Amino acid sequence: MKPVYPLRRTCKEASALLIAREDRALPWVERLALRVHLAMCQACPRFERQLLTMRNAMGQWRHYTDE
Ligand SMILES: [Zn+2]
């Protein structure tokens, strides 16, 4: 029998959570699961950085168009 890790997420799930986090606040369980995954994973922290860079770029773009 496979042990159950309630906080284990696949990379696919983790990246979906990272994207969802841009739009809405995640339940604390999901935030915790995401943090656990990011601590164990190589690829997802990189993806998170890309998302943050993209969000910053979008924020600047919005800032420019507001003026
Ligand atoms: Zn991952």
PDB file of N, CA and C and ligand atoms in Angstrom:
ATOM      1  N   MET A   1       0.834  -1.208   0.000  1.00  0.00           N
ATOM      2  CA  MET A   1       0.000   0.000   0.000  1.00  0.00           C
ATOM      3  C   MET A   1       0.860   1.244   0.000  1.00  0.00           C
ATOM      4  N   LYS A   2       0.446   2.199  -0.779  1.00  0.00           N
ATOM      5  CA  LYS A   2       1.209   3.443  -0.882  1.00  0.00           C
ATOM      6  C   LYS A   2       0.895   4.345   0.305  1.00  0.00           C
ATOM      7  N   PRO A   3       1.922   4.874   0.959  1.00  0.00           N
ATOM      8  CA  PRO A   3       1.642   5.808   2.052  1.00  0.00           C
ATOM      9  C   PRO A   3       1.012   7.095   1.510  1.00  0.00           C
ATOM     10  N   VAL A   4       0.194   7.693   2.319  1.00  0.00           N
ATOM     11  CA  VAL A   4      -0.500   8.912   1.899  1.00  0.00           C
ATOM     12  C   VAL A   4       0.178  10.127   2.515  1.00  0.00           C
ATOM     13  N   TYR A   5       0.606  11.032   1.659  1.00  0.00           N
ATOM     14  CA  TYR A   5       1.157  12.298   2.137  1.00  0.00           C
ATOM     15  C   TYR A   5       0.157  13.392   1.797  1.00  0.00           C
ATOM     16  N   PRO A   6      -0.578  13.853   2.793  1.00  0.00           N
ATOM     17  CA  PRO A   6      -1.634  14.823   2.486  1.00  0.00           C
ATOM     18  C   PRO A   6      -1.103  16.125   1.900  1.00  0.00           C
ATOM     19  N   LEU A   7       0.155  16.441   2.153  1.00  0.00           N
ATOM     20  CA  LEU A   7       0.688  17.712   1.662  1.00  0.00           C
ATOM     21  C   LEU A   7       1.505  17.538   0.391  1.00  0.00           C
ATOM     22  N   ARG A   8       1.548  16.318  -0.129  1.00  0.00           N
ATOM     23  CA  ARG A   8       2.346  16.113  -1.332  1.00  0.00           C
ATOM     24  C   ARG A   8       1.594  16.598  -2.570  1.00  0.00           C
ATOM     25  N   ARG A   9       2.282  17.384  -3.369  1.00  0.00           N
ATOM     26  CA  ARG A   9       1.707  17.832  -4.633  1.00  0.00           C
ATOM     27  C   ARG A   9       2.664  17.476  -5.760  1.00  0.00           C
ATOM     28  N   THR A  10       2.113  17.179  -6.922  1.00  0.00           N
ATOM     29  CA  THR A  10       2.953  16.996  -8.091  1.00  0.00           C
ATOM     30  C   THR A  10       3.361  18.372  -8.618  1.00  0.00           C
ATOM     31  N   CYS A  11       4.351  18.380  -9.518  1.00  0.00           N
ATOM     32  CA  CYS A  11       4.778  19.647 -10.110  1.00  0.00           C
ATOM     33  C   CYS A  11       3.626  20.309 -10.860  1.00  0.00           C
ATOM     34  N   LYS A  12       2.812  19.498 -11.491  1.00  0.00           N
ATOM     35  CA  LYS A  12       1.679  20.038 -12.234  1.00  0.00           C
ATOM     36  C   LYS A  12       0.712  20.741 -11.289  1.00  0.00           C
ATOM     37  N   GLU A  13       0.443  20.085 -10.147  1.00  0.00           N
ATOM     38  CA  GLU A  13      -0.462  20.699  -9.172  1.00  0.00           C
ATOM     39  C   GLU A  13       0.159  21.940  -8.565  1.00  0.00           C
ATOM     40  N   ALA A  14       1.448  21.849  -8.282  1.00  0.00           N
ATOM     41  CA  ALA A  14       2.120  22.990  -7.657  1.00  0.00           C
ATOM     42  C   ALA A  14       2.118  24.196  -8.593  1.00  0.00           C
ATOM     43  N   SER A  15       2.371  23.971  -9.875  1.00  0.00           N
ATOM     44  CA  SER A  15       2.386  25.110 -10.786  1.00  0.00           C
ATOM     45  C   SER A  15       0.981  25.680 -10.960  1.00  0.00           C
ATOM     46  N   ALA A  16      -0.034  24.806 -10.920  1.00  0.00           N
ATOM     47  CA  ALA A  16      -1.416  25.297 -10.979  1.00  0.00           C
ATOM     48  C   ALA A  16      -1.716  26.165  -9.765  1.00  0.00           C
ATOM     49  N   LEU A  17      -1.188  25.764  -8.595  1.00  0.00           N
ATOM     50  CA  LEU A  17      -1.391  26.550  -7.378  1.00  0.00           C
ATOM     51  C   LEU A  17      -0.676  27.899  -7.476  1.00  0.00           C
ATOM     52  N   LEU A  18       0.531  27.882  -8.046  1.00  0.00           N
ATOM     53  CA  LEU A  18       1.282  29.134  -8.192  1.00  0.00           C
ATOM     54  C   LEU A  18       0.524  30.112  -9.083  1.00  0.00           C
ATOM     55  N   ILE A  19      -0.099  29.587 -10.129  1.00  0.00           N
ATOM     56  CA  ILE A  19      -0.856  30.459 -11.033  1.00  0.00           C
ATOM     57  C   ILE A  19      -2.131  30.937 -10.351  1.00  0.00           C
ATOM     58  N   ALA A  20      -2.805  30.028  -9.647  1.00  0.00           N
ATOM     59  CA  ALA A  20      -4.046  30.393  -8.956  1.00  0.00           C
ATOM     60  C   ALA A  20      -3.781  31.462  -7.897  1.00  0.00           C
ATOM     61  N   ARG A  21      -2.602  31.377  -7.288  1.00  0.00           N
ATOM     62  CA  ARG A  21      -2.230  32.313  -6.232  1.00  0.00           C
ATOM     63  C   ARG A  21      -2.159  33.750  -6.761  1.00  0.00           C
ATOM     64  N   GLU A  22      -1.924  33.894  -8.068  1.00  0.00           N
ATOM     65  CA  GLU A  22      -1.876  35.226  -8.657  1.00  0.00           C
ATOM     66  C   GLU A  22      -3.250  35.899  -8.618  1.00  0.00           C
ATOM     67  N   ASP A  23      -4.293  35.079  -8.645  1.00  0.00           N
ATOM     68  CA  ASP A  23      -5.647  35.616  -8.767  1.00  0.00           C
ATOM     69  C   ASP A  23      -6.407  35.657  -7.457  1.00  0.00           C
ATOM     70  N   ARG A  24      -6.122  34.695  -6.583  1.00  0.00           N
ATOM     71  CA  ARG A  24      -6.926  34.596  -5.371  1.00  0.00           C
ATOM     72  C   ARG A  24      -6.075  34.070  -4.236  1.00  0.00           C
ATOM     73  N   ALA A  25      -6.540  34.317  -3.006  1.00  0.00           N
ATOM     74  CA  ALA A  25      -5.833  33.792  -1.849  1.00  0.00           C
ATOM     75  C   ALA A  25      -6.099  32.300  -1.748  1.00  0.00           C
ATOM     76  N   LEU A  26      -5.046  31.535  -1.499  1.00  0.00           N
ATOM     77  CA  LEU A  26      -5.199  30.093  -1.368  1.00  0.00           C
ATOM     78  C   LEU A  26      -5.533  29.734   0.068  1.00  0.00           C
ATOM     79  N   PRO A  27      -6.280  28.630   0.265  1.00  0.00           N
ATOM     80  CA  PRO A  27      -6.492  28.125   1.626  1.00  0.00           C
ATOM     81  C   PRO A  27      -5.140  27.777   2.251  1.00  0.00           C
ATOM     82  N   TRP A  28      -5.048  27.860   3.560  1.00  0.00           N
ATOM     83  CA  TRP A  28      -3.744  27.673   4.198  1.00  0.00           C
ATOM     84  C   TRP A  28      -3.153  26.302   3.920  1.00  0.00           C
ATOM     85  N   VAL A  29      -4.023  25.291   3.755  1.00  0.00           N
ATOM     86  CA  VAL A  29      -3.528  23.943   3.466  1.00  0.00           C
ATOM     87  C   VAL A  29      -2.762  23.943   2.142  1.00  0.00           C
ATOM     88  N   GLU A  30      -3.318  24.641   1.165  1.00  0.00           N
ATOM     89  CA  GLU A  30      -2.673  24.692  -0.140  1.00  0.00           C
ATOM     90  C   GLU A  30      -1.390  25.507  -0.083  1.00  0.00           C
ATOM     91  N   ARG A  31      -1.408  26.588   0.684  1.00  0.00           N
ATOM     92  CA  ARG A  31      -0.183  27.383   0.830  1.00  0.00           C
ATOM     93  C   ARG A  31       0.919  26.551   1.466  1.00  0.00           C
ATOM     94  N   LEU A  32       0.539  25.763   2.478  1.00  0.00           N
ATOM     95  CA  LEU A  32       1.510  24.916   3.163  1.00  0.00           C
ATOM     96  C   LEU A  32       2.024  23.834   2.215  1.00  0.00           C
ATOM     97  N   ALA A  33       1.105  23.199   1.496  1.00  0.00           N
ATOM     98  CA  ALA A  33       1.493  22.153   0.554  1.00  0.00           C
ATOM     99  C   ALA A  33       2.427  22.714  -0.504  1.00  0.00           C
ATOM    100  N   LEU A  34       2.138  23.927  -0.939  1.00  0.00           N
ATOM    101  CA  LEU A  34       2.972  24.576  -1.942  1.00  0.00           C
ATOM    102  C   LEU A  34       4.360  24.839  -1.382  1.00  0.00           C
ATOM    103  N   ARG A  35       4.418  25.305  -0.154  1.00  0.00           N
ATOM    104  CA  ARG A  35       5.717  25.593   0.456  1.00  0.00           C
ATOM    105  C   ARG A  35       6.545  24.309   0.606  1.00  0.00           C
ATOM    106  N   VAL A  36       5.869  23.238   1.015  1.00  0.00           N
ATOM    107  CA  VAL A  36       6.543  21.947   1.149  1.00  0.00           C
ATOM    108  C   VAL A  36       7.089  21.508  -0.206  1.00  0.00           C
ATOM    109  N   HIS A  37       6.273  21.656  -1.236  1.00  0.00           N
ATOM    110  CA  HIS A  37       6.713  21.240  -2.562  1.00  0.00           C
ATOM    111  C   HIS A  37       7.888  22.082  -3.048  1.00  0.00           C
ATOM    112  N   LEU A  38       7.796  23.388  -2.851  1.00  0.00           N
ATOM    113  CA  LEU A  38       8.866  24.272  -3.330  1.00  0.00           C
ATOM    114  C   LEU A  38      10.186  23.977  -2.626  1.00  0.00           C
ATOM    115  N   ALA A  39      10.092  23.491  -1.384  1.00  0.00           N
ATOM    116  CA  ALA A  39      11.305  23.171  -0.640  1.00  0.00           C
ATOM    117  C   ALA A  39      11.975  21.906  -1.176  1.00  0.00           C
ATOM    118  N   MET A  40      11.177  21.007  -1.782  1.00  0.00           N
ATOM    119  CA  MET A  40      11.722  19.727  -2.234  1.00  0.00           C
ATOM    120  C   MET A  40      12.054  19.724  -3.720  1.00  0.00           C
ATOM    121  N   CYS A  41      11.511  20.691  -4.438  1.00  0.00           N
ATOM    122  CA  CYS A  41      11.543  20.612  -5.894  1.00  0.00           C
ATOM    123  C   CYS A  41      12.577  21.569  -6.471  1.00  0.00           C
ATOM    124  N   GLN A  42      13.147  21.178  -7.600  1.00  0.00           N
ATOM    125  CA  GLN A  42      14.118  22.032  -8.294  1.00  0.00           C
ATOM    126  C   GLN A  42      13.427  22.955  -9.285  1.00  0.00           C
ATOM    127  N   ALA A  43      12.466  22.412  -9.998  1.00  0.00           N
ATOM    128  CA  ALA A  43      11.882  23.143 -11.126  1.00  0.00           C
ATOM    129  C   ALA A  43      10.884  24.208 -10.689  1.00  0.00           C
ATOM    130  N   CYS A  44      10.077  23.884  -9.675  1.00  0.00           N
ATOM    131  CA  CYS A  44       8.980  24.787  -9.335  1.00  0.00           C
ATOM    132  C   CYS A  44       9.429  26.131  -8.760  1.00  0.00           C
ATOM    133  N   PRO A  45      10.479  26.186  -7.925  1.00  0.00           N
ATOM    134  CA  PRO A  45      10.941  27.508  -7.488  1.00  0.00           C
ATOM    135  C   PRO A  45      11.374  28.378  -8.670  1.00  0.00           C
ATOM    136  N   ARG A  46      11.937  27.742  -9.689  1.00  0.00           N
ATOM    137  CA  ARG A  46      12.329  28.485 -10.889  1.00  0.00           C
ATOM    138  C   ARG A  46      11.086  29.044 -11.583  1.00  0.00           C
ATOM    139  N   PHE A  47      10.057  28.206 -11.658  1.00  0.00           N
ATOM    140  CA  PHE A  47       8.802  28.642 -12.270  1.00  0.00           C
ATOM    141  C   PHE A  47       8.193  29.782 -11.458  1.00  0.00           C
ATOM    142  N   GLU A  48       8.294  29.679 -10.124  1.00  0.00           N
ATOM    143  CA  GLU A  48       7.754  30.735  -9.276  1.00  0.00           C
ATOM    144  C   GLU A  48       8.461  32.061  -9.554  1.00  0.00           C
ATOM    145  N   ARG A  49       9.802  32.008  -9.718  1.00  0.00           N
ATOM    146  CA  ARG A  49      10.542  33.223 -10.022  1.00  0.00           C
ATOM    147  C   ARG A  49      10.118  33.831 -11.352  1.00  0.00           C
ATOM    148  N   GLN A  50       9.869  32.947 -12.323  1.00  0.00           N
ATOM    149  CA  GLN A  50       9.402  33.436 -13.626  1.00  0.00           C
ATOM    150  C   GLN A  50       8.059  34.138 -13.493  1.00  0.00           C
ATOM    151  N   LEU A  51       7.177  33.543 -12.684  1.00  0.00           N
ATOM    152  CA  LEU A  51       5.864  34.152 -12.473  1.00  0.00           C
ATOM    153  C   LEU A  51       6.001  35.518 -11.822  1.00  0.00           C
ATOM    154  N   LEU A  52       6.883  35.615 -10.825  1.00  0.00           N
ATOM    155  CA  LEU A  52       7.067  36.887 -10.128  1.00  0.00           C
ATOM    156  C   LEU A  52       7.619  37.940 -11.078  1.00  0.00           C
ATOM    157  N   THR A  53       8.591  37.542 -11.909  1.00  0.00           N
ATOM    158  CA  THR A  53       9.151  38.465 -12.891  1.00  0.00           C
ATOM    159  C   THR A  53       8.063  38.949 -13.844  1.00  0.00           C
ATOM    160  N   MET A  54       7.229  37.995 -14.268  1.00  0.00           N
ATOM    161  CA  MET A  54       6.161  38.335 -15.187  1.00  0.00           C
ATOM    162  C   MET A  54       5.168  39.288 -14.530  1.00  0.00           C
ATOM    163  N   ARG A  55       4.849  39.014 -13.253  1.00  0.00           N
ATOM    164  CA  ARG A  55       3.895  39.865 -12.557  1.00  0.00           C
ATOM    165  C   ARG A  55       4.450  41.276 -12.399  1.00  0.00           C
ATOM    166  N   ASN A  56       5.743  41.370 -12.083  1.00  0.00           N
ATOM    167  CA  ASN A  56       6.355  42.691 -11.963  1.00  0.00           C
ATOM    168  C   ASN A  56       6.288  43.435 -13.289  1.00  0.00           C
ATOM    169  N   ALA A  57       6.593  42.725 -14.368  1.00  0.00           N
ATOM    170  CA  ALA A  57       6.551  43.340 -15.691  1.00  0.00           C
ATOM    171  C   ALA A  57       5.135  43.805 -16.009  1.00  0.00           C
ATOM    172  N   MET A  58       4.138  42.979 -15.675  1.00  0.00           N
ATOM    173  CA  MET A  58       2.750  43.350 -15.916  1.00  0.00           C
ATOM    174  C   MET A  58       2.360  44.555 -15.084  1.00  0.00           C
ATOM    175  N   GLY A  59       2.826  44.587 -13.831  1.00  0.00           N
ATOM    176  CA  GLY A  59       2.516  45.704 -12.956  1.00  0.00           C
ATOM    177  C   GLY A  59       3.055  47.006 -13.518  1.00  0.00           C
ATOM    178  N   GLN A  60       4.279  46.945 -14.057  1.00  0.00           N
ATOM    179  CA  GLN A  60       4.872  48.141 -14.648  1.00  0.00           C
ATOM    180  C   GLN A  60       4.110  48.564 -15.886  1.00  0.00           C
ATOM    181  N   TRP A  61       3.706  47.561 -16.666  1.00  0.00           N
ATOM    182  CA  TRP A  61       2.972  47.867 -17.881  1.00  0.00           C
ATOM    183  C   TRP A  61       1.649  48.545 -17.544  1.00  0.00           C
ATOM    184  N   ARG A  62       0.954  48.004 -16.517  1.00  0.00           N
ATOM    185  CA  ARG A  62      -0.298  48.614 -16.083  1.00  0.00           C
ATOM    186  C   ARG A  62      -0.064  50.040 -15.588  1.00  0.00           C
ATOM    187  N   HIS A  63       1.050  50.189 -14.880  1.00  0.00           N
ATOM    188  CA  HIS A  63       1.388  51.506 -14.347  1.00  0.00           C
ATOM    189  C   HIS A  63       1.543  52.507 -15.477  1.00  0.00           C
ATOM    190  N   TYR A  64       2.212  52.075 -16.556  1.00  0.00           N
ATOM    191  CA  TYR A  64       2.436  52.976 -17.689  1.00  0.00           C
ATOM    192  C   TYR A  64       1.118  53.354 -18.362  1.00  0.00           C
ATOM    193  N   THR A  65       0.224  52.345 -18.516  1.00  0.00           N
ATOM    194  CA  THR A  65      -1.004  52.641 -19.247  1.00  0.00           C
ATOM    195  C   THR A  65      -1.963  53.467 -18.422  1.00  0.00           C
ATOM    196  N   ASP A  66      -1.794  53.482 -17.085  1.00  0.00           N
ATOM    197  CA  ASP A  66      -2.657  54.301 -16.242  1.00  0.00           C
ATOM    198  C   ASP A  66      -2.367  55.781 -16.397  1.00  0.00           C
ATOM    199  N   GLU A  67      -1.173  56.087 -16.836  1.00  0.00           N
ATOM    200  CA  GLU A  67      -0.768  57.489 -16.876  1.00  0.00           C
ATOM    201  C   GLU A  67      -1.215  58.198 -18.152  1.00  0.00           C
TER     202      GLU A  67
HETATM  203 ZN    ZN B   1       7.804  20.800  -8.575  1.00  0.00          ZN
END
